[in-house]
Amino acid sequence: MFGRRRNAGDRDLVSQEADLAAEEAETAGDAPTGAGPAGETGPWDASEPHSELPRVDLGSILVPVLEGTDIQLVFAEQHGAWVTVRYQLSELQLQAFAAPKRAGIWDEVRGEILNEITGTGGRCQERQGPFGTEVVAEVPAEPNQPASGVRPIRFIGVDGPRWFLRGLLAGAAAVDPAAAAPLEAVFRETVVVRGDHPVPPRELLELRLPAEAAAALEAQAQAQAQAQAQQEQDGGQGGGPGQGQGPQEEQSRFATPLNPFERGPEFTETR
């Protein structure tokens, strides 16, 4: 498992030579200081041995496909991209971020989460969970509208080598350990592909559709464009009100432009 990464202040306790040597060892792919035996538990770095489960390749995150789960990749203009895994009445949202080589960011991120939730009228606290310190909260069902009621959520996080994986549990999994167990298993078996390219700390690691799904969406967009062009052509030739309606209805669920910074595209895999 990943050991908790050292805070920035810890670096004052070691000499420059030791610090440099540790950084070189980490860059070379050595296990982080304090890590447990390889293969014990996750989430995993792509360079580590991990269980051979079927996983959906979404770029920086390889998400295990467990029975009964539904996986979606969601893009949103103001919130970046995330992976949503649904299971029965619960869901898990996953995001992977870049982190410094020598320190994790979960401690800082938790403080920001606590401040943000209390600032919007919610209640929250830290507690120990299966992945270490986590945040449990009740937030307004509608932002800044306390009268709308509250909904429970849980934030879990793990610092890995040069990355941080955050999970948000909602629905029954936020309050019921039995309901949370399947999604915690998904989080535990997730593999993070950090890559060697430089990424500023706290920046989201890239998520992308699998090649097959991207090709399918492109084909659907082309089919929609052709259907629309045919409908306009039929209309221009004086076609009656119902002509060309079949293709229009067939492609209606793809009517929203495939702008990755709007609602979609979404890729769904159900097992």
Short mmCIF file of C-alpha atoms in Angstrom, two decimals:
data_model
loop_
_atom_site.label_atom_id
_atom_site.label_comp_id
_atom_site.label_asym_id
_atom_site.label_seq_id
_atom_site.Cartn_x
_atom_site.Cartn_y
_atom_site.Cartn_z
CA MET A 1 0.00 0.00 0.00
CA PHE A 2 1.09 3.59 -0.32
CA GLY A 3 2.57 5.03 2.83
CA ARG A 4 1.42 8.47 3.82
CA ARG A 5 3.66 10.94 2.05
CA ARG A 6 5.80 13.24 4.15
CA ASN A 7 4.57 16.77 4.78
CA ALA A 8 6.69 19.67 3.57
CA GLY A 9 7.86 20.38 7.12
CA ASP A 10 9.32 16.90 7.43
CA ARG A 11 11.94 17.75 4.86
CA ASP A 12 13.64 20.03 7.38
CA LEU A 13 14.53 16.94 9.40
CA VAL A 14 16.83 15.42 6.80
CA SER A 15 19.95 16.66 5.09
CA GLN A 16 20.00 17.88 1.52
CA GLU A 17 22.01 14.82 0.51
CA ALA A 18 19.50 12.38 1.98
CA ASP A 19 16.60 14.27 0.45
CA LEU A 20 18.19 14.20 -3.00
CA ALA A 21 19.01 10.50 -2.70
CA ALA A 22 15.40 9.68 -1.74
CA GLU A 23 14.07 11.70 -4.66
CA GLU A 24 16.36 9.94 -7.10
CA ALA A 25 15.28 6.56 -5.73
CA GLU A 26 11.61 7.51 -6.10
CA THR A 27 12.14 8.73 -9.65
CA ALA A 28 13.82 5.42 -10.44
CA GLY A 29 10.62 3.64 -9.40
CA ASP A 30 11.52 2.50 -5.89
CA ALA A 31 8.62 2.04 -3.47
CA PRO A 32 7.80 5.14 -1.37
CA THR A 33 9.20 5.26 2.15
CA GLY A 34 6.87 3.54 4.58
CA ALA A 35 5.06 1.55 1.93
CA GLY A 36 3.79 -1.89 2.83
CA PRO A 37 4.52 -5.10 0.93
CA ALA A 38 3.76 -4.90 -2.79
CA GLY A 39 0.44 -6.49 -3.69
CA GLU A 40 -1.08 -5.93 -0.24
CA THR A 41 -3.70 -3.34 -1.11
CA GLY A 42 -4.34 -0.28 -3.28
CA PRO A 43 -5.07 2.04 -5.00
CA TRP A 44 -2.09 1.29 -7.21
CA ASP A 45 0.51 3.10 -9.21
CA ALA A 46 0.81 1.72 -12.74
CA SER A 47 4.43 0.78 -12.06
CA GLU A 48 3.49 -1.48 -9.13
CA PRO A 49 2.35 -5.09 -9.34
CA HIS A 50 -1.44 -5.21 -9.04
CA SER A 51 -4.21 -7.72 -9.48
CA GLU A 52 -5.19 -8.66 -13.03
CA LEU A 53 -8.78 -7.45 -13.00
CA PRO A 54 -10.67 -6.24 -16.08
CA ARG A 55 -10.28 -2.46 -16.08
CA VAL A 56 -11.55 0.38 -18.26
CA ASP A 57 -8.63 2.48 -19.56
CA LEU A 58 -9.61 6.13 -19.10
CA GLY A 59 -6.16 7.60 -19.52
CA SER A 60 -4.79 8.52 -16.11
CA ILE A 61 -7.16 6.15 -14.30
CA LEU A 62 -7.74 2.45 -14.93
CA VAL A 63 -11.07 1.65 -13.29
CA PRO A 64 -11.90 -1.95 -12.34
CA VAL A 65 -15.09 -3.32 -13.84
CA LEU A 66 -16.88 -5.14 -11.05
CA GLU A 67 -20.21 -6.94 -11.40
CA GLY A 68 -23.19 -4.63 -11.06
CA THR A 69 -21.28 -1.39 -11.56
CA ASP A 70 -21.88 1.28 -14.17
CA ILE A 71 -18.91 3.45 -15.20
CA GLN A 72 -19.21 6.88 -16.80
CA LEU A 73 -16.63 9.45 -17.86
CA VAL A 74 -18.07 12.95 -17.41
CA PHE A 75 -16.72 16.29 -18.65
CA ALA A 76 -17.98 19.55 -17.17
CA GLU A 77 -16.91 23.06 -18.11
CA GLN A 78 -16.37 24.43 -14.61
CA HIS A 79 -15.39 21.27 -12.75
CA GLY A 80 -13.07 19.46 -15.14
CA ALA A 81 -13.51 15.75 -15.72
CA TRP A 82 -14.25 12.88 -13.41
CA VAL A 83 -15.20 9.23 -13.44
CA THR A 84 -18.50 8.17 -11.88
CA VAL A 85 -19.00 4.58 -10.78
CA ARG A 86 -22.56 3.71 -9.81
CA TYR A 87 -23.63 0.67 -7.85
CA GLN A 88 -27.27 0.25 -6.80
CA LEU A 89 -28.20 3.35 -4.73
CA SER A 90 -24.65 4.65 -4.39
CA GLU A 91 -22.00 6.31 -6.49
CA LEU A 92 -18.29 6.99 -6.38
CA GLN A 93 -16.67 9.91 -8.17
CA LEU A 94 -12.96 9.56 -8.95
CA GLN A 95 -10.39 12.21 -9.81
CA ALA A 96 -6.59 11.91 -10.00
CA PHE A 97 -4.33 14.92 -9.50
CA ALA A 98 -0.64 15.55 -9.92
CA ALA A 99 1.33 15.90 -6.68
CA PRO A 100 4.90 16.88 -5.75
CA LYS A 101 7.55 14.19 -5.65
CA ARG A 102 8.38 14.71 -2.02
CA ALA A 103 5.03 15.42 -0.35
CA GLY A 104 1.39 14.39 -0.53
CA ILE A 105 -1.47 16.88 -0.76
CA TRP A 106 -4.35 15.05 0.98
CA ASP A 107 -3.77 16.84 4.30
CA GLU A 108 -4.08 20.23 2.60
CA VAL A 109 -7.00 19.18 0.42
CA ARG A 110 -8.96 17.95 3.44
CA GLY A 111 -8.57 21.35 5.09
CA GLU A 112 -9.89 23.06 1.97
CA ILE A 113 -12.85 20.65 1.81
CA LEU A 114 -13.72 21.33 5.45
CA ASN A 115 -13.59 25.10 4.92
CA GLU A 116 -15.66 24.96 1.74
CA ILE A 117 -18.39 22.79 3.23
CA THR A 118 -18.77 24.83 6.41
CA GLY A 119 -18.72 28.00 4.32
CA THR A 120 -21.76 26.83 2.35
CA GLY A 121 -23.81 25.88 5.40
CA GLY A 122 -22.90 22.22 5.63
CA ARG A 123 -21.54 20.13 8.50
CA CYS A 124 -18.43 17.99 8.33
CA GLN A 125 -15.77 16.27 10.37
CA GLU A 126 -12.69 14.12 9.95
CA ARG A 127 -12.56 10.49 10.98
CA GLN A 128 -10.50 7.38 10.37
CA GLY A 129 -11.68 5.11 7.59
CA PRO A 130 -10.38 2.20 5.51
CA PHE A 131 -8.00 4.51 3.59
CA GLY A 132 -6.87 6.61 6.53
CA THR A 133 -8.25 10.02 7.45
CA GLU A 134 -11.41 10.91 5.54
CA VAL A 135 -14.08 13.60 5.62
CA VAL A 136 -17.74 12.86 6.31
CA ALA A 137 -20.22 15.63 5.70
CA GLU A 138 -23.79 16.73 5.26
CA VAL A 139 -24.20 19.36 2.56
CA PRO A 140 -27.25 21.29 1.38
CA ALA A 141 -29.15 19.41 -1.30
CA GLU A 142 -29.19 22.72 -3.21
CA PRO A 143 -26.13 24.99 -2.81
CA ASN A 144 -26.68 27.89 -0.39
CA GLN A 145 -30.26 26.80 0.27
CA PRO A 146 -30.42 25.18 3.74
CA ALA A 147 -34.19 24.75 3.44
CA SER A 148 -33.66 22.25 0.60
CA GLY A 149 -32.48 19.65 3.10
CA VAL A 150 -29.12 17.91 3.32
CA ARG A 151 -27.43 14.96 1.70
CA PRO A 152 -24.55 12.92 3.17
CA ILE A 153 -21.23 12.55 1.37
CA ARG A 154 -17.79 11.10 2.14
CA PHE A 155 -14.42 12.19 0.81
CA ILE A 156 -11.63 9.61 0.73
CA GLY A 157 -8.12 10.13 -0.56
CA VAL A 158 -4.76 8.45 -1.03
CA ASP A 159 -1.40 10.05 -1.82
CA GLY A 160 0.66 8.03 -4.27
CA PRO A 161 4.00 8.62 -5.99
CA ARG A 162 3.56 12.02 -7.68
CA TRP A 163 -0.23 11.69 -7.71
CA PHE A 164 -3.25 11.99 -5.45
CA LEU A 165 -6.48 10.02 -5.93
CA ARG A 166 -9.66 11.48 -4.47
CA GLY A 167 -12.97 9.71 -4.13
CA LEU A 168 -16.39 11.15 -3.32
CA LEU A 169 -18.98 8.68 -2.05
CA ALA A 170 -22.64 9.66 -2.22
CA GLY A 171 -25.97 7.98 -1.67
CA ALA A 172 -26.25 4.98 0.60
CA ALA A 173 -22.46 4.48 0.54
CA ALA A 174 -21.99 7.73 2.45
CA VAL A 175 -23.70 6.35 5.57
CA ASP A 176 -23.92 2.55 5.25
CA PRO A 177 -20.66 0.56 5.45
CA ALA A 178 -22.26 -2.42 3.71
CA ALA A 179 -23.39 -0.24 0.80
CA ALA A 180 -19.98 1.41 0.65
CA ALA A 181 -17.99 -1.84 0.50
CA PRO A 182 -18.36 -2.49 -3.29
CA LEU A 183 -17.36 1.05 -4.21
CA GLU A 184 -14.51 1.03 -1.71
CA ALA A 185 -13.34 -2.11 -3.52
CA VAL A 186 -13.43 -0.16 -6.81
CA PHE A 187 -11.37 2.63 -5.23
CA ARG A 188 -8.91 0.13 -3.78
CA GLU A 189 -8.37 -1.62 -7.13
CA THR A 190 -8.07 1.57 -9.19
CA VAL A 191 -4.73 2.05 -10.97
CA VAL A 192 -3.32 5.55 -11.52
CA VAL A 193 -1.17 6.18 -14.60
CA ARG A 194 0.82 9.30 -13.69
CA GLY A 195 3.18 9.32 -16.65
CA ASP A 196 6.64 10.89 -16.75
CA HIS A 197 5.66 14.27 -18.22
CA PRO A 198 5.71 17.30 -15.89
CA VAL A 199 2.32 18.37 -14.53
CA PRO A 200 1.85 21.20 -12.01
CA PRO A 201 0.85 19.94 -8.55
CA ARG A 202 -2.92 19.80 -7.98
CA GLU A 203 -3.70 19.80 -11.70
CA LEU A 204 -6.11 17.10 -12.85
CA LEU A 205 -4.45 14.26 -14.68
CA GLU A 206 -5.88 13.77 -18.15
CA LEU A 207 -8.93 11.59 -18.60
CA ARG A 208 -9.96 10.35 -22.03
CA LEU A 209 -12.39 7.96 -23.63
CA PRO A 210 -11.20 4.51 -24.68
CA ALA A 211 -10.37 4.41 -28.38
CA GLU A 212 -13.40 2.23 -29.19
CA ALA A 213 -15.81 4.57 -27.41
CA ALA A 214 -14.27 7.66 -29.01
CA ALA A 215 -14.62 6.07 -32.45
CA ALA A 216 -18.24 5.14 -31.72
CA LEU A 217 -19.07 8.70 -30.66
CA GLU A 218 -17.42 10.08 -33.79
CA ALA A 219 -19.44 7.70 -35.94
CA GLN A 220 -22.62 8.72 -34.14
CA ALA A 221 -21.84 12.40 -34.69
CA GLN A 222 -21.28 11.77 -38.38
CA ALA A 223 -24.52 9.82 -38.63
CA GLN A 224 -26.37 12.65 -36.92
CA ALA A 225 -24.88 15.22 -39.31
CA GLN A 226 -25.84 13.09 -42.31
CA ALA A 227 -29.38 12.59 -40.99
CA GLN A 228 -29.78 16.32 -40.38
CA ALA A 229 -28.45 17.15 -43.86
CA GLN A 230 -30.84 14.63 -45.40
CA GLN A 231 -33.77 16.06 -43.45
CA GLU A 232 -32.93 19.59 -44.57
CA GLN A 233 -32.64 18.39 -48.14
CA ASP A 234 -35.98 16.62 -47.96
CA GLY A 235 -37.56 19.71 -46.43
CA GLY A 236 -36.14 21.88 -49.17
CA GLN A 237 -37.69 19.59 -51.77
CA GLY A 238 -41.11 20.03 -50.23
CA GLY A 239 -41.23 16.81 -48.25
CA GLY A 240 -44.27 16.40 -46.05
CA PRO A 241 -44.29 16.86 -42.28
CA GLY A 242 -43.31 13.34 -41.14
CA GLN A 243 -40.73 12.59 -43.78
CA GLY A 244 -37.28 11.94 -42.40
CA GLN A 245 -38.63 11.74 -38.85
CA GLY A 246 -37.31 8.22 -38.25
CA PRO A 247 -33.59 9.10 -38.43
CA GLN A 248 -34.22 12.22 -36.36
CA GLU A 249 -35.78 10.22 -33.56
CA GLU A 250 -33.10 7.55 -33.81
CA GLN A 251 -30.32 10.09 -33.20
CA SER A 252 -32.15 12.37 -30.73
CA ARG A 253 -30.13 11.28 -27.72
CA PHE A 254 -26.98 12.57 -29.43
CA ALA A 255 -28.53 15.94 -30.26
CA THR A 256 -26.27 17.81 -27.85
CA PRO A 257 -23.04 18.84 -29.64
CA LEU A 258 -20.13 16.66 -28.62
CA ASN A 259 -18.36 19.47 -26.75
CA PRO A 260 -16.10 17.87 -24.11
CA PHE A 261 -16.61 20.88 -21.84
CA GLU A 262 -20.36 20.50 -21.62
CA ARG A 263 -22.35 17.56 -20.27
CA GLY A 264 -20.83 14.86 -22.40
CA PRO A 265 -19.65 12.74 -23.97
CA GLU A 266 -20.22 10.01 -21.44
CA PHE A 267 -18.88 6.51 -21.77
CA THR A 268 -20.83 3.83 -19.98
CA GLU A 269 -19.71 0.29 -19.24
CA THR A 270 -22.13 -1.91 -17.31
CA ARG A 271 -21.32 -5.28 -15.84
#
